[in-house]
Amino acid sequence: MSLASSRTRLATFSALTALGAFASVGTATAATPQLNGGWAPFTRCPVDAPAMLAADGLDLSPQCVSSSSVSGSIKLGNTTVITGKTNLQMGVVQNADGTSSVVAPPAGSIIADSATVPGGLLGLMCPSDIPFITDICRQLSDAKLNKITATMESVGTPSDFDQIAGVLTDMPIVTLPVRIHLENPFLGSNCYIGTKANPIVLRPSNKTSPDFSVERYNADGSPNEEGDMSRLNILGSTQVDTTFAVPGASGCGLGLGLVNGAVNLKTGLPSAAGRNSLTLNNTQTYLTGLYAPGLVAPDAGKVLSRNWHSAVK
């Protein structure tokens, strides 16, 4: 692997580590395959996406990225949510000029443990001097009715990759528009903080520098110091963003928006940039691709896909 190639991969690798932070609020987990050996972290890589398959190995090189963390936090206005395990996976197509594009898995890039909003609905909008809200508050002695879970959802394609920022600190690495789905029987099914038209826009940066190492393995994932596949391991970085603004809640209250005002008032939304924060602890990020993609040009994408499928247990 050339020095230039290594630097490019490391930059992209660290940039995508940041994206693990966006998974912090949680989303439902779907069944995924298990992969052998060096392929193990990449269970949802979109190797069969048209953009990945079309990568020739010369001008375009296909890669897979997986980033995970066991803990973190996100502060939106007056509310801080402690998060659990998170996992982000996606494909990356590297251009010859060092730029890259992201390819998301069919079901989305982010999977994470569900997070519970502290205080539940009581903490989110009670007490209130609005009669309708007061009636709801009286019924919240039932823990099941009080509980609120939050799910972060991507609402657009990642953009503005800065390859250099990926290996430095205190520089925005990538831009990701998201919204947060709040779920509770009284909130209905369409209660969101942020929307597709007016999302929360995250621009994380490295607070600490990660450690990294390189390993090689065979097409099917089995270890081999001279294998056709290479993997970068970028471990231990903390990533933060304190620059994003947060829009107000919408659609809360059985889809009619009857609870929007109460939620916004109690949580301090909308919240201007500088009042919100995102932290992801001890990220564990892996990037893999063909060690010498040019040797299988123009079929690098097809070879990567075939290798991934050969590693499925």
XYZ file of C-alpha atoms in Angstrom:
313
model
C 0.000 0.000 0.000
C 1.489 3.403 -1.000
C 1.994 6.197 1.549
C -0.453 8.432 -0.316
C -3.026 5.661 -0.355
C -2.538 5.050 3.357
C -2.997 8.740 4.177
C -6.132 8.958 2.077
C -7.627 5.877 3.699
C -6.728 7.066 7.191
C -8.306 10.437 6.561
C -11.538 8.941 5.292
C -11.478 6.378 8.060
C -11.230 8.993 10.815
C -13.830 11.141 9.106
C -16.305 8.327 9.193
C -15.495 7.563 12.814
C -17.250 10.816 13.526
C -20.423 9.529 11.969
C -20.771 7.019 14.770
C -21.769 9.978 16.928
C -24.901 10.447 14.875
C -26.204 7.081 15.945
C -26.266 8.084 19.588
C -29.973 8.492 20.160
C -30.894 5.051 18.845
C -32.868 3.218 16.211
C -34.396 -0.213 15.794
C -32.035 -3.116 15.155
C -32.545 -5.317 12.105
C -31.270 -8.850 11.643
C -27.824 -8.877 10.072
C -25.509 -11.649 8.846
C -22.341 -12.705 10.639
C -19.084 -12.374 8.733
C -15.826 -14.241 9.108
C -12.525 -12.884 10.450
C -11.378 -9.543 9.096
C -14.813 -8.901 7.585
C -16.572 -9.238 10.965
C -17.290 -5.516 11.641
C -18.852 -4.927 8.204
C -22.153 -6.807 8.450
C -24.188 -4.100 6.703
C -21.763 -2.772 4.099
C -23.751 -1.972 0.915
C -21.423 -3.927 -1.353
C -24.185 -4.579 -3.879
C -25.199 -0.921 -4.288
C -24.776 0.268 -7.903
C -22.221 2.932 -6.968
C -20.085 0.366 -5.147
C -20.294 -2.228 -7.914
C -19.382 0.405 -10.522
C -16.101 1.332 -8.786
C -13.343 0.292 -11.195
C -10.358 0.243 -8.822
C -8.486 2.967 -10.709
C -10.437 6.230 -10.629
C -12.923 4.857 -8.103
C -12.079 2.493 -5.223
C -14.796 0.852 -3.074
C -14.419 0.477 0.701
C -16.530 -0.460 3.723
C -16.675 1.416 7.023
C -17.971 0.426 10.453
C -17.874 2.699 13.514
C -19.204 1.861 16.973
C -19.186 3.077 20.561
C -20.602 1.786 23.837
C -21.537 5.180 25.319
C -22.054 8.857 24.660
C -24.458 11.729 25.229
C -26.438 14.338 23.344
C -27.750 17.616 24.789
C -30.665 19.321 23.057
C -31.685 22.573 24.701
C -32.305 21.769 28.378
C -32.374 17.973 27.944
C -29.376 15.624 28.017
C -29.776 11.997 26.958
C -27.161 9.380 27.917
C -26.761 6.965 25.050
C -25.833 3.295 24.821
C -24.252 1.144 22.117
C -24.152 2.634 18.633
C -23.095 1.348 15.242
C -22.712 3.114 11.917
C -21.951 1.277 8.682
C -21.662 2.502 5.108
C -19.799 2.169 1.885
C -17.278 4.715 0.632
C -16.177 5.236 -2.955
C -12.741 6.883 -3.018
C -11.967 9.125 -5.978
C -8.487 9.364 -7.462
C -8.223 13.023 -6.345
C -8.686 12.071 -2.669
C -12.355 13.068 -2.410
C -14.998 10.458 -1.653
C -18.718 9.767 -1.665
C -20.804 7.847 0.847
C -23.175 4.965 0.031
C -25.711 4.081 2.715
C -27.031 0.537 3.340
C -30.587 -0.076 2.087
C -32.083 0.136 5.589
C -29.993 3.135 6.639
C -26.550 3.605 8.133
C -27.362 3.852 11.829
C -28.277 1.173 14.378
C -28.153 1.840 18.115
C -29.684 0.938 21.449
C -32.837 2.919 22.188
C -32.316 5.835 24.547
C -34.782 6.877 27.246
C -35.460 10.585 27.757
C -34.826 11.456 31.468
C -38.021 12.125 33.410
C -40.199 10.833 30.607
C -43.250 12.826 29.598
C -43.527 14.305 33.100
C -40.088 15.806 32.701
C -40.702 16.826 29.106
C -43.904 18.862 29.481
C -45.268 18.774 33.046
C -46.425 20.690 35.007
C -48.375 22.857 32.598
C -51.106 25.476 32.903
C -52.613 24.368 29.583
C -55.791 22.381 30.453
C -55.256 19.730 27.768
C -51.673 19.150 28.923
C -52.703 19.156 32.586
C -55.146 16.317 31.908
C -52.349 14.265 30.353
C -50.023 14.983 33.276
C -52.585 13.569 35.737
C -52.435 10.202 33.956
C -48.668 9.804 33.992
C -48.291 7.864 37.229
C -48.171 4.777 34.973
C -44.496 4.310 34.081
C -45.355 2.876 30.655
C -47.355 5.961 29.756
C -44.632 8.257 31.051
C -41.676 6.662 29.205
C -40.299 8.411 26.119
C -37.787 6.841 23.759
C -35.790 8.838 21.240
C -34.565 7.673 17.840
C -32.193 9.595 15.597
C -32.867 9.354 11.866
C -30.845 10.554 8.904
C -32.870 12.870 6.666
C -30.324 13.529 3.957
C -27.043 12.409 2.457
C -23.801 13.158 4.339
C -21.754 15.928 2.736
C -18.723 18.218 3.124
C -16.115 15.582 3.890
C -12.802 17.164 4.880
C -10.155 14.498 4.433
C -7.477 16.401 6.360
C -9.786 17.112 9.311
C -10.318 13.363 9.656
C -6.863 12.889 11.143
C -6.660 16.212 13.009
C -8.530 17.663 15.982
C -10.971 20.563 16.323
C -11.882 20.713 12.624
C -15.330 19.789 11.217
C -15.083 16.452 9.414
C -18.455 15.895 7.784
C -21.988 17.276 7.701
C -25.023 15.122 8.524
C -28.678 16.300 8.610
C -30.812 14.373 11.129
C -34.080 14.507 13.034
C -35.093 12.894 16.342
C -38.249 10.816 16.682
C -39.871 11.021 20.136
C -42.175 8.084 20.918
C -44.850 7.899 23.615
C -48.593 7.042 23.478
C -49.593 10.665 24.162
C -47.162 12.078 21.607
C -48.499 10.019 18.714
C -46.390 8.553 15.913
C -45.233 11.759 14.216
C -43.495 13.674 16.988
C -40.073 14.912 15.832
C -37.386 17.355 16.811
C -36.193 18.598 13.452
C -37.717 17.771 10.070
C -36.572 16.810 6.600
C -36.956 20.435 5.554
C -35.431 21.866 8.753
C -33.095 19.231 10.199
C -30.531 19.214 12.977
C -27.236 19.608 11.106
C -24.281 17.923 12.822
C -20.643 18.758 12.030
C -18.498 16.691 14.398
C -14.772 16.977 14.959
C -12.133 14.920 16.708
C -11.530 16.004 20.285
C -8.820 13.374 20.724
C -6.681 11.619 18.144
C -7.294 7.890 17.567
C -4.707 5.106 17.522
C -4.502 3.089 14.328
C -3.063 -0.092 12.901
C -3.227 -2.005 9.604
C -3.884 -5.698 8.969
C -4.420 -7.895 5.900
C -6.611 -10.930 5.296
C -7.925 -13.226 2.582
C -11.035 -12.583 0.517
C -13.119 -14.783 2.861
C -11.887 -12.999 6.007
C -9.313 -15.557 7.119
C -5.996 -14.091 8.401
C -3.131 -13.709 5.941
C -0.314 -11.169 6.152
C -0.236 -11.125 2.360
C -4.002 -11.337 1.773
C -5.950 -9.497 -0.916
C -7.863 -7.411 1.641
C -6.561 -4.716 3.986
C -8.209 -3.244 7.084
C -7.425 -0.097 9.027
C -8.281 -0.112 12.733
C -8.884 3.390 14.153
C -9.541 3.083 17.862
C -10.206 5.157 20.958
C -11.066 8.652 19.701
C -13.622 10.944 21.351
C -15.708 13.034 18.977
C -17.768 16.131 19.722
C -19.955 18.790 18.180
C -21.116 21.920 19.992
C -21.967 23.977 16.918
C -25.409 22.744 15.877
C -28.764 24.445 16.366
C -31.902 22.456 17.248
C -35.348 23.285 15.785
C -38.535 23.036 17.804
C -40.681 19.915 18.090
C -43.438 19.281 15.560
C -46.244 16.759 15.078
C -46.463 15.974 18.809
C -49.879 15.071 20.176
C -51.601 12.348 18.159
C -50.301 13.869 14.927
C -52.138 17.152 15.505
C -49.271 19.040 17.100
C -51.310 19.751 20.236
C -48.303 19.126 22.510
C -45.619 20.939 20.478
C -45.690 24.083 22.589
C -45.447 22.244 25.898
C -42.517 20.114 24.706
C -40.673 23.138 23.334
C -41.246 25.236 26.455
C -40.000 22.602 28.901
C -36.985 21.499 26.842
C -35.881 24.956 25.720
C -36.470 24.437 22.013
C -35.761 25.773 19.510
C -32.182 26.020 20.786
C -29.503 28.164 19.140
C -26.055 26.923 18.164
C -23.719 26.766 21.145
C -26.381 25.525 23.579
C -26.357 21.928 22.358
C -23.687 19.245 22.293
C -22.875 15.762 21.093
C -20.209 13.429 22.514
C -19.282 9.895 21.490
C -16.808 8.057 23.717
C -14.057 5.613 22.761
C -15.071 5.041 19.151
C -13.980 1.796 17.488
C -13.796 2.287 13.743
C -12.702 -0.032 10.935
C -12.239 0.545 7.217
C -11.617 -2.242 4.736
C -11.006 -2.513 1.020
C -8.963 -4.337 -1.592
C -5.246 -4.048 -0.841
C -4.463 -3.373 -4.518
C -7.764 -2.473 -6.241
C -5.986 -1.536 -9.476
C -4.966 -5.150 -10.020
C -8.596 -6.175 -10.571
C -9.655 -3.095 -12.569
C -12.208 -2.432 -13.903
C -14.018 -4.883 -11.626
C -12.914 -3.777 -8.140
C -16.466 -3.172 -6.951
C -17.627 -6.557 -8.168
C -14.642 -8.282 -6.562
C -15.261 -6.525 -3.239
C -18.873 -7.674 -3.327
C -17.890 -11.250 -4.138
C -15.354 -11.257 -1.300
C -17.923 -9.941 1.201
C -20.440 -12.627 0.254
C -17.772 -15.343 0.565
C -17.215 -14.296 4.190
C -20.852 -14.622 5.287
C -21.142 -17.465 7.786
